[in-house]
Amino acid sequence: MTSRYVPLVDFKPDLRSAKAARIQRGLAIRVLRVITLLLLDTLSLTLAWKLAVFYGTPIDSPWTEKSSFLLLILVVELGMIASKGLYNAGIHRRNYGLLVKAVTLSEFFLLLIAFLYEPQRYISRSTFLLFWLFSVALICANRLVFDFATKVLRKVGVIRYPVFLITDVEDQESSVKLIEKENCYNIFGVAEASSLDRDNREATLEFLHNRGIVEAFVSWNAIKNRLYVSWHFLNAGITLRILPTEREVLPPKSILWMIGEVPCLTIPAPIIAGGDFWLKRCFDLFCAIILLFLLSPLYLLIALLIKLDSPGPVFFKQNRIGLHCKQFKIWKFRTMVTNAEKLQASLEAKNEIKDGVLFKLKDDPRVTRIGKFLRLYSLDELPQLFNVLLGEMSLVGPRPLPVRDVERFKTTHFIRQEVLPGITGLWQVSGRSDIDNFEDGVKLDIAYIENWSLWLDLKILLKTIKVILQKTGAY
């Protein structure tokens, strides 16, 4: 068992934390594409409006007299086009049907604004109709010209993304042909699926980063059962694209994407890798400091009650298994008799967790009178704010488990040790102690890791307050 623990000298950061802030690879080309399309659409809409005013029925109207209304038109039109995802890469910007729909909707919106702004004055209907026709024609035309110019440049090797392919040997040839169909990639290398195994993963990511790879195409066979692989690509600033598979289960944060006519999945890299995690750590530290200051009177009251209730120390410290299986001391208010851990062996037969990985007993005879009250409202967990300050825990994350529990882990359970443990988590707000199967709890922990975001942490914290007040599953 001790071989699974990571020594302090080999300590690794949280799975979600990048070693260094890295800007998304290929971002410059993507930004240049969006800026170019915005400029072309702006020129097209401006020209369409000038032509509509020139050829439309001349009516005295603030829309044709004030230049500020042209700015409003551009904001509405460009905003509607952007909201439909028509500045995204690939087939998105070439969706001419959706482009016509976006222009039409913005025209109706502009007519509504015109009526509400000057209901007593006439608006030239011919001007707006001509503007719609010219807008559709010119914007579609500039997209055609943009696509033609892009194809010409890519044929001579310009604005092509350096990519890398990771897949099984038998699938490599077909995967290369599929990628080459898009005509916007330079394949810098191919590796087998084993390059993403635990022992090879870091070297592979470092190699891709040093070679300047922007996107990695990975077959599902190379990523399945390794849910944390996507986080390593995110932190390397490399966009992960998952090649077609017969599996119906889609990985988290995935987006449907096309290579020609073939649907694929992609997990895009963030603009700044690891930025959200460091915001989370700053939030943890800020909240821990504020809560320790505000709750200090409550700490003193609980300490006094524990001393009056039973002999022994106020705090209970226990070895728990944290990030990357590193042991640390977790702090809690003591809720049991002093020899509770020695008595546990005699109570193992009464364990209410079905698979026996965890130890839970509803009417545990070791719990003191004040301990039952503290557990009912989770007040015994308050000292773990010190663990948060020390960087051993977070406010939200998978709960750190005792050595006895981790020794019974299967290999698939260790994914939960890849992120910083928390005072509360998705498992705790989804049933607390009422969940009597460890596998169900691990599924919730994995769901948290897969779908993690700052917003999810905030929802879990708010739900934790509700669960504690309702005393759901507490014992």
mmCIF file of C-alpha atoms in Angstrom, residues 22-27 29-30 160-166 179 185-191 203-218 232-241 269:
data_model
loop_
_atom_site.group_PDB
_atom_site.id
_atom_site.type_symbol
_atom_site.label_atom_id
_atom_site.label_comp_id
_atom_site.label_asym_id
_atom_site.label_seq_id
_atom_site.Cartn_x
_atom_site.Cartn_y
_atom_site.Cartn_z
ATOM 1 C CA ARG A 22 -0.052 28.781 -21.188
ATOM 2 C CA ILE A 23 -1.997 30.620 -23.860
ATOM 3 C CA GLN A 24 -4.134 28.403 -26.075
ATOM 4 C CA ARG A 25 -2.100 27.103 -29.004
ATOM 5 C CA GLY A 26 -3.194 28.472 -32.398
ATOM 6 C CA LEU A 27 -5.059 31.344 -30.747
ATOM 7 C CA ILE A 29 -4.734 32.345 -36.178
ATOM 8 C CA ARG A 30 -8.220 31.967 -34.679
ATOM 9 C CA ARG A 160 -2.260 25.406 -41.455
ATOM 10 C CA TYR A 161 -2.340 24.002 -37.910
ATOM 11 C CA PRO A 162 0.434 21.659 -36.728
ATOM 12 C CA VAL A 163 -1.300 18.575 -35.329
ATOM 13 C CA PHE A 164 -0.392 15.186 -33.887
ATOM 14 C CA LEU A 165 -2.266 11.891 -34.160
ATOM 15 C CA ILE A 166 -2.553 9.341 -31.326
ATOM 16 C CA ILE A 179 -7.550 14.468 -41.145
ATOM 17 C CA TYR A 185 -3.599 20.580 -40.919
ATOM 18 C CA ASN A 186 0.027 19.563 -41.069
ATOM 19 C CA ILE A 187 0.453 16.173 -39.368
ATOM 20 C CA PHE A 188 3.741 16.397 -37.466
ATOM 21 C CA GLY A 189 3.701 12.834 -36.177
ATOM 22 C CA VAL A 190 1.767 9.738 -35.192
ATOM 23 C CA ALA A 191 1.958 7.745 -31.954
ATOM 24 C CA ALA A 203 6.577 12.768 -21.673
ATOM 25 C CA THR A 204 4.062 12.757 -24.533
ATOM 26 C CA LEU A 205 2.525 16.077 -23.471
ATOM 27 C CA GLU A 206 5.965 17.648 -23.064
ATOM 28 C CA PHE A 207 6.953 16.420 -26.534
ATOM 29 C CA LEU A 208 3.789 17.899 -28.087
ATOM 30 C CA HIS A 209 4.359 21.202 -26.312
ATOM 31 C CA ASN A 210 8.012 21.438 -27.433
ATOM 32 C CA ARG A 211 7.060 20.685 -31.031
ATOM 33 C CA GLY A 212 4.502 23.509 -31.019
ATOM 34 C CA ILE A 213 1.523 21.205 -31.622
ATOM 35 C CA VAL A 214 -1.775 23.148 -31.694
ATOM 36 C CA GLU A 215 -4.256 20.265 -31.807
ATOM 37 C CA ALA A 216 -4.067 16.563 -31.010
ATOM 38 C CA PHE A 217 -6.309 14.011 -32.722
ATOM 39 C CA VAL A 218 -6.910 11.081 -30.381
ATOM 40 C CA HIS A 232 -3.578 17.362 -19.221
ATOM 41 C CA PHE A 233 -4.344 18.571 -22.756
ATOM 42 C CA LEU A 234 -6.271 21.537 -21.355
ATOM 43 C CA ASN A 235 -3.336 22.504 -19.151
ATOM 44 C CA ALA A 236 -0.906 22.143 -22.049
ATOM 45 C CA GLY A 237 -3.024 24.604 -24.058
ATOM 46 C CA ILE A 238 -3.577 21.969 -26.751
ATOM 47 C CA THR A 239 -7.025 21.445 -28.271
ATOM 48 C CA LEU A 240 -8.059 17.799 -28.014
ATOM 49 C CA ARG A 241 -10.051 16.355 -30.909
ATOM 50 C CA ALA A 269 -8.278 24.173 -24.819
#
